[in-house]
Amino acid sequence: MTPRAIHFIRHAEGYHNSEHNEGIPDPDLTPKGKEQCKQLSQSFPYFDRIDLVCASPIRRTIQTALIGMEPFLQSGKRQILALPLAQEATSEPANTPSDMKRLENEFGHVVDFYRCLTKYTDFNTNQGKWAPDNDSLAARALELRCFLRDREEDEVVVVSHGDFMHQVSRDVDENGDQAKGDWKNVECRSYHFWPVGHKDALLEETEESVKMRNAKGPGEASDSAKIETP
């Protein structure tokens, strides 16, 4: 069964954002970022529908999921699934995951790191699958879409990163450059798989998601990220 919807959320503000410094290794959320997450926990409209929350194994996305998805986590014995395929697109220190020892010490009580410990043990090397070149990013985005398409849950949340989500939605031009509006901190866009059965697991933003973002007004919402069928 394919999920009815995938809700992608960009992480909240990290110190690399506020200080404009990608050289900060795997930074924390700022106090403003934590407040953004609290607001997300109150405004996210789909807590009664989601069955799985995933996050890139980078600390700010995990922190965003812990705070922003708190109602989901409190609703039973649920964990966040660490999803290496969803990590950021560049190899800067701010976008390179910490080592597993640190991640497990900080988040092992509530995050399932199975995929980091088994299938993707090299997830923080910035090499091979994790390299920042356009071909590698496109291949990783395709693998992520296929992974999500093949899940059995009805609706899934993925907390990820602005640059890489352009790759996932295929919102890039022939040179790999971003072609539409940036994702803002804690912005949510919802997608379904369309056309059904496409080999590349293409995504189309839902009409509900487009309306919700457009209703926020100029400066708060980005352009629609509908994916054209090639």
mmCIF file of C-alpha atoms in Angstrom:
data_model
loop_
_atom_site.group_PDB
_atom_site.id
_atom_site.type_symbol
_atom_site.label_atom_id
_atom_site.label_comp_id
_atom_site.label_asym_id
_atom_site.label_seq_id
_atom_site.Cartn_x
_atom_site.Cartn_y
_atom_site.Cartn_z
ATOM 1 C CA MET A 1 0.000 0.000 0.000
ATOM 2 C CA THR A 2 1.219 3.493 -0.857
ATOM 3 C CA PRO A 3 0.709 6.311 1.685
ATOM 4 C CA ARG A 4 -2.075 8.746 0.847
ATOM 5 C CA ALA A 5 0.167 11.703 1.693
ATOM 6 C CA ILE A 6 3.724 12.606 2.609
ATOM 7 C CA HIS A 7 4.087 15.767 4.690
ATOM 8 C CA PHE A 8 7.560 17.274 4.265
ATOM 9 C CA ILE A 9 8.676 19.784 6.899
ATOM 10 C CA ARG A 10 11.843 21.840 6.836
ATOM 11 C CA HIS A 11 13.710 22.001 10.150
ATOM 12 C CA ALA A 12 13.410 25.040 12.439
ATOM 13 C CA GLU A 13 16.071 27.732 12.724
ATOM 14 C CA GLY A 14 19.531 26.439 13.659
ATOM 15 C CA TYR A 15 22.549 28.419 14.778
ATOM 16 C CA HIS A 16 24.072 28.065 11.317
ATOM 17 C CA ASN A 17 21.012 29.952 9.999
ATOM 18 C CA SER A 18 21.072 32.762 12.554
ATOM 19 C CA GLU A 19 24.852 33.191 12.317
ATOM 20 C CA HIS A 20 25.037 32.595 8.546
ATOM 21 C CA ASN A 21 27.814 30.090 9.159
ATOM 22 C CA GLU A 22 27.739 26.677 7.498
ATOM 23 C CA GLY A 23 31.010 25.844 9.269
ATOM 24 C CA ILE A 24 29.268 25.110 12.585
ATOM 25 C CA PRO A 25 29.281 21.300 12.986
ATOM 26 C CA ASP A 26 25.785 19.793 13.211
ATOM 27 C CA PRO A 27 24.322 22.779 15.090
ATOM 28 C CA ASP A 28 21.496 22.950 17.611
ATOM 29 C CA LEU A 29 18.261 24.808 17.134
ATOM 30 C CA THR A 30 18.269 28.392 18.355
ATOM 31 C CA PRO A 31 15.749 29.535 20.988
ATOM 32 C CA LYS A 32 13.770 31.036 18.084
ATOM 33 C CA GLY A 33 13.912 27.664 16.333
ATOM 34 C CA LYS A 34 12.565 25.883 19.408
ATOM 35 C CA GLU A 35 9.710 28.363 19.590
ATOM 36 C CA GLN A 36 8.983 27.729 15.901
ATOM 37 C CA CYS A 37 8.717 24.030 16.753
ATOM 38 C CA LYS A 38 6.298 24.710 19.609
ATOM 39 C CA GLN A 39 4.121 26.692 17.237
ATOM 40 C CA LEU A 40 4.282 23.822 14.759
ATOM 41 C CA SER A 41 3.111 21.401 17.462
ATOM 42 C CA GLN A 42 0.016 23.577 17.901
ATOM 43 C CA SER A 43 -0.723 24.347 14.254
ATOM 44 C CA PHE A 44 0.106 21.118 12.369
ATOM 45 C CA PRO A 45 -3.332 19.933 11.191
ATOM 46 C CA TYR A 46 -2.757 16.226 10.600
ATOM 47 C CA PHE A 47 -1.844 14.670 13.947
ATOM 48 C CA ASP A 48 -4.969 12.508 13.808
ATOM 49 C CA ARG A 49 -3.932 11.120 10.421
ATOM 50 C CA ILE A 50 -0.179 10.484 10.509
ATOM 51 C CA ASP A 51 1.243 7.063 11.327
ATOM 52 C CA LEU A 52 4.989 7.662 11.046
ATOM 53 C CA VAL A 53 7.412 10.536 11.677
ATOM 54 C CA CYS A 54 10.850 10.408 10.031
ATOM 55 C CA ALA A 55 13.762 12.805 10.389
ATOM 56 C CA SER A 56 17.132 13.202 8.773
ATOM 57 C CA PRO A 57 19.892 12.052 11.186
ATOM 58 C CA ILE A 58 21.071 15.628 11.645
ATOM 59 C CA ARG A 59 20.514 17.077 15.086
ATOM 60 C CA ARG A 60 18.344 20.063 14.144
ATOM 61 C CA THR A 61 15.882 17.906 12.213
ATOM 62 C CA ILE A 62 15.642 15.426 15.082
ATOM 63 C CA GLN A 63 15.126 18.303 17.533
ATOM 64 C CA THR A 64 12.455 19.751 15.237
ATOM 65 C CA ALA A 65 10.650 16.420 15.155
ATOM 66 C CA LEU A 66 10.902 15.961 18.928
ATOM 67 C CA ILE A 67 9.343 19.327 19.702
ATOM 68 C CA GLY A 68 7.169 19.938 16.662
ATOM 69 C CA MET A 69 5.678 16.438 16.563
ATOM 70 C CA GLU A 70 5.270 16.108 20.332
ATOM 71 C CA PRO A 71 1.508 15.316 20.159
ATOM 72 C CA PHE A 72 2.327 12.356 17.897
ATOM 73 C CA LEU A 73 5.070 11.097 20.207
ATOM 74 C CA GLN A 74 2.820 11.404 23.263
ATOM 75 C CA SER A 75 0.006 9.451 21.645
ATOM 76 C CA GLY A 76 1.574 6.063 22.362
ATOM 77 C CA LYS A 77 4.806 4.087 22.243
ATOM 78 C CA ARG A 78 6.076 5.784 19.108
ATOM 79 C CA GLN A 79 9.543 6.697 17.942
ATOM 80 C CA ILE A 80 11.016 8.895 15.258
ATOM 81 C CA LEU A 81 12.591 6.949 12.397
ATOM 82 C CA ALA A 82 16.030 8.339 11.490
ATOM 83 C CA LEU A 83 16.138 8.464 7.697
ATOM 84 C CA PRO A 84 19.653 8.959 6.277
ATOM 85 C CA LEU A 85 18.282 9.400 2.761
ATOM 86 C CA ALA A 86 16.624 12.660 3.915
ATOM 87 C CA GLN A 87 19.790 14.453 5.061
ATOM 88 C CA GLU A 88 20.921 17.745 3.533
ATOM 89 C CA ALA A 89 22.422 18.214 0.090
ATOM 90 C CA THR A 90 25.810 19.772 0.861
ATOM 91 C CA SER A 91 28.950 18.557 2.618
ATOM 92 C CA GLU A 92 29.424 21.621 4.842
ATOM 93 C CA PRO A 93 30.015 20.861 8.557
ATOM 94 C CA ALA A 94 26.533 22.179 9.389
ATOM 95 C CA ASN A 95 25.032 19.607 7.023
ATOM 96 C CA THR A 96 27.150 16.605 7.981
ATOM 97 C CA PRO A 97 25.579 14.300 10.597
ATOM 98 C CA SER A 98 27.367 13.692 13.883
ATOM 99 C CA ASP A 99 28.840 10.283 14.660
ATOM 100 C CA MET A 100 26.498 7.555 15.824
ATOM 101 C CA LYS A 101 27.787 7.551 19.401
ATOM 102 C CA ARG A 102 26.765 11.154 19.899
ATOM 103 C CA LEU A 103 23.413 10.707 18.163
ATOM 104 C CA GLU A 104 22.546 7.617 20.186
ATOM 105 C CA ASN A 105 23.604 9.253 23.448
ATOM 106 C CA GLU A 106 21.394 12.244 22.766
ATOM 107 C CA PHE A 107 18.394 10.713 21.047
ATOM 108 C CA GLY A 108 18.548 6.925 21.331
ATOM 109 C CA HIS A 109 15.661 6.876 23.795
ATOM 110 C CA VAL A 110 13.186 8.191 21.235
ATOM 111 C CA VAL A 111 14.794 7.764 17.790
ATOM 112 C CA ASP A 112 15.089 4.512 15.845
ATOM 113 C CA PHE A 113 18.562 4.551 14.252
ATOM 114 C CA TYR A 114 18.253 1.087 12.722
ATOM 115 C CA ARG A 115 18.812 2.259 9.146
ATOM 116 C CA CYS A 116 21.908 4.243 10.178
ATOM 117 C CA LEU A 117 23.346 1.236 11.996
ATOM 118 C CA THR A 118 22.689 -1.350 9.285
ATOM 119 C CA LYS A 119 21.999 -0.377 5.671
ATOM 120 C CA TYR A 120 23.569 3.103 5.653
ATOM 121 C CA THR A 121 26.527 2.940 8.011
ATOM 122 C CA ASP A 122 28.507 5.451 5.909
ATOM 123 C CA PHE A 123 25.721 8.060 6.044
ATOM 124 C CA ASN A 124 27.956 10.841 7.450
ATOM 125 C CA THR A 125 30.918 10.452 5.050
ATOM 126 C CA ASN A 126 29.778 12.850 2.284
ATOM 127 C CA GLN A 127 31.022 10.248 -0.203
ATOM 128 C CA GLY A 128 29.374 7.905 -2.683
ATOM 129 C CA LYS A 129 25.602 7.988 -2.184
ATOM 130 C CA TRP A 130 26.062 10.944 0.155
ATOM 131 C CA ALA A 131 28.170 13.091 -2.181
ATOM 132 C CA PRO A 132 26.852 16.597 -2.964
ATOM 133 C CA ASP A 133 27.073 16.402 -6.762
ATOM 134 C CA ASN A 134 23.884 16.648 -8.814
ATOM 135 C CA ASP A 135 23.825 13.017 -9.988
ATOM 136 C CA SER A 136 24.265 11.661 -6.464
ATOM 137 C CA LEU A 137 21.605 13.983 -5.076
ATOM 138 C CA ALA A 138 19.104 13.037 -7.771
ATOM 139 C CA ALA A 139 19.748 9.330 -7.153
ATOM 140 C CA ARG A 140 19.343 9.734 -3.384
ATOM 141 C CA ALA A 141 16.146 11.731 -3.823
ATOM 142 C CA LEU A 142 14.757 8.993 -6.088
ATOM 143 C CA GLU A 143 15.663 6.322 -3.536
ATOM 144 C CA LEU A 144 13.914 8.317 -0.806
ATOM 145 C CA ARG A 145 10.759 8.746 -2.876
ATOM 146 C CA CYS A 146 10.671 5.021 -3.642
ATOM 147 C CA PHE A 147 11.218 4.170 0.026
ATOM 148 C CA LEU A 148 8.306 6.394 1.061
ATOM 149 C CA ARG A 149 6.065 5.133 -1.748
ATOM 150 C CA ASP A 150 6.538 1.563 -0.553
ATOM 151 C CA ARG A 151 5.651 2.267 3.100
ATOM 152 C CA GLU A 152 2.459 0.742 4.487
ATOM 153 C CA GLU A 153 1.451 3.721 6.638
ATOM 154 C CA ASP A 154 -1.460 5.929 5.519
ATOM 155 C CA GLU A 155 0.335 9.258 6.025
ATOM 156 C CA VAL A 156 3.961 10.034 6.817
ATOM 157 C CA VAL A 157 5.861 13.100 8.072
ATOM 158 C CA VAL A 158 9.465 13.649 6.951
ATOM 159 C CA VAL A 159 11.499 16.404 8.627
ATOM 160 C CA SER A 160 14.282 17.299 6.228
ATOM 161 C CA HIS A 161 16.200 20.234 4.719
ATOM 162 C CA GLY A 162 15.426 23.028 2.277
ATOM 163 C CA ASP A 163 18.060 22.317 -0.359
ATOM 164 C CA PHE A 164 17.492 18.581 -0.467
ATOM 165 C CA MET A 165 13.705 18.859 -0.574
ATOM 166 C CA HIS A 166 14.087 20.722 -3.859
ATOM 167 C CA GLN A 167 15.765 17.554 -5.120
ATOM 168 C CA VAL A 168 13.023 15.316 -3.715
ATOM 169 C CA SER A 169 10.260 17.361 -5.327
ATOM 170 C CA ARG A 170 12.363 17.683 -8.500
ATOM 171 C CA ASP A 171 12.030 21.434 -8.227
ATOM 172 C CA VAL A 172 15.380 21.984 -9.970
ATOM 173 C CA ASP A 173 16.418 22.954 -13.467
ATOM 174 C CA GLU A 174 18.651 21.018 -15.879
ATOM 175 C CA ASN A 175 21.752 22.290 -14.062
ATOM 176 C CA GLY A 176 20.535 21.119 -10.673
ATOM 177 C CA ASP A 177 19.799 24.676 -9.527
ATOM 178 C CA GLN A 178 16.704 25.394 -7.459
ATOM 179 C CA ALA A 179 13.945 26.623 -9.736
ATOM 180 C CA LYS A 180 11.242 27.846 -7.335
ATOM 181 C CA GLY A 181 10.792 29.435 -3.932
ATOM 182 C CA ASP A 182 12.855 28.520 -0.878
ATOM 183 C CA TRP A 183 11.453 26.411 1.933
ATOM 184 C CA LYS A 184 11.099 28.482 5.098
ATOM 185 C CA ASN A 185 11.890 27.152 8.573
ATOM 186 C CA VAL A 186 9.187 24.672 9.718
ATOM 187 C CA GLU A 187 7.309 25.130 6.439
ATOM 188 C CA CYS A 188 5.158 22.111 5.624
ATOM 189 C CA ARG A 189 4.169 20.972 2.145
ATOM 190 C CA SER A 190 2.055 17.888 1.545
ATOM 191 C CA TYR A 191 2.348 15.609 -1.472
ATOM 192 C CA HIS A 192 0.845 12.505 -2.975
ATOM 193 C CA PHE A 193 2.357 10.119 -5.486
ATOM 194 C CA TRP A 194 1.212 11.002 -8.980
ATOM 195 C CA PRO A 195 0.966 9.577 -11.583
ATOM 196 C CA VAL A 196 0.165 6.376 -9.735
ATOM 197 C CA GLY A 197 2.705 3.655 -10.444
ATOM 198 C CA HIS A 198 5.306 5.902 -12.068
ATOM 199 C CA LYS A 199 8.727 4.255 -11.950
ATOM 200 C CA ASP A 200 10.332 7.384 -10.445
ATOM 201 C CA ALA A 201 7.735 7.708 -7.657
ATOM 202 C CA LEU A 202 6.903 11.265 -8.702
ATOM 203 C CA LEU A 203 5.304 13.642 -6.230
ATOM 204 C CA GLU A 204 2.583 16.234 -6.709
ATOM 205 C CA GLU A 205 1.711 18.798 -4.055
ATOM 206 C CA THR A 206 -1.854 18.370 -2.828
ATOM 207 C CA GLU A 207 -4.454 21.049 -3.552
ATOM 208 C CA GLU A 208 -5.054 21.392 0.191
ATOM 209 C CA SER A 209 -1.366 22.092 0.779
ATOM 210 C CA VAL A 210 -1.203 24.701 -2.000
ATOM 211 C CA LYS A 211 -4.281 26.487 -0.635
ATOM 212 C CA MET A 212 -2.934 26.491 2.913
ATOM 213 C CA ARG A 213 0.393 27.984 1.862
ATOM 214 C CA ASN A 214 -1.167 30.580 -0.451
ATOM 215 C CA ALA A 215 -3.538 31.633 2.326
ATOM 216 C CA LYS A 216 -0.555 32.736 4.415
ATOM 217 C CA GLY A 217 0.047 35.660 2.111
ATOM 218 C CA PRO A 218 3.144 37.174 0.488
ATOM 219 C CA GLY A 219 6.388 36.602 2.339
ATOM 220 C CA GLU A 220 5.072 33.579 4.191
ATOM 221 C CA ALA A 221 4.328 31.051 1.487
ATOM 222 C CA SER A 222 6.323 29.830 -1.496
ATOM 223 C CA ASP A 223 5.239 28.911 -4.986
ATOM 224 C CA SER A 224 3.534 25.607 -5.630
ATOM 225 C CA ALA A 225 5.907 22.692 -6.045
ATOM 226 C CA LYS A 226 3.794 20.599 -8.382
ATOM 227 C CA ILE A 227 5.906 18.090 -10.288
ATOM 228 C CA GLU A 228 5.430 17.857 -14.005
ATOM 229 C CA THR A 229 5.377 14.454 -15.621
ATOM 230 C CA PRO A 230 8.414 14.138 -17.915
#
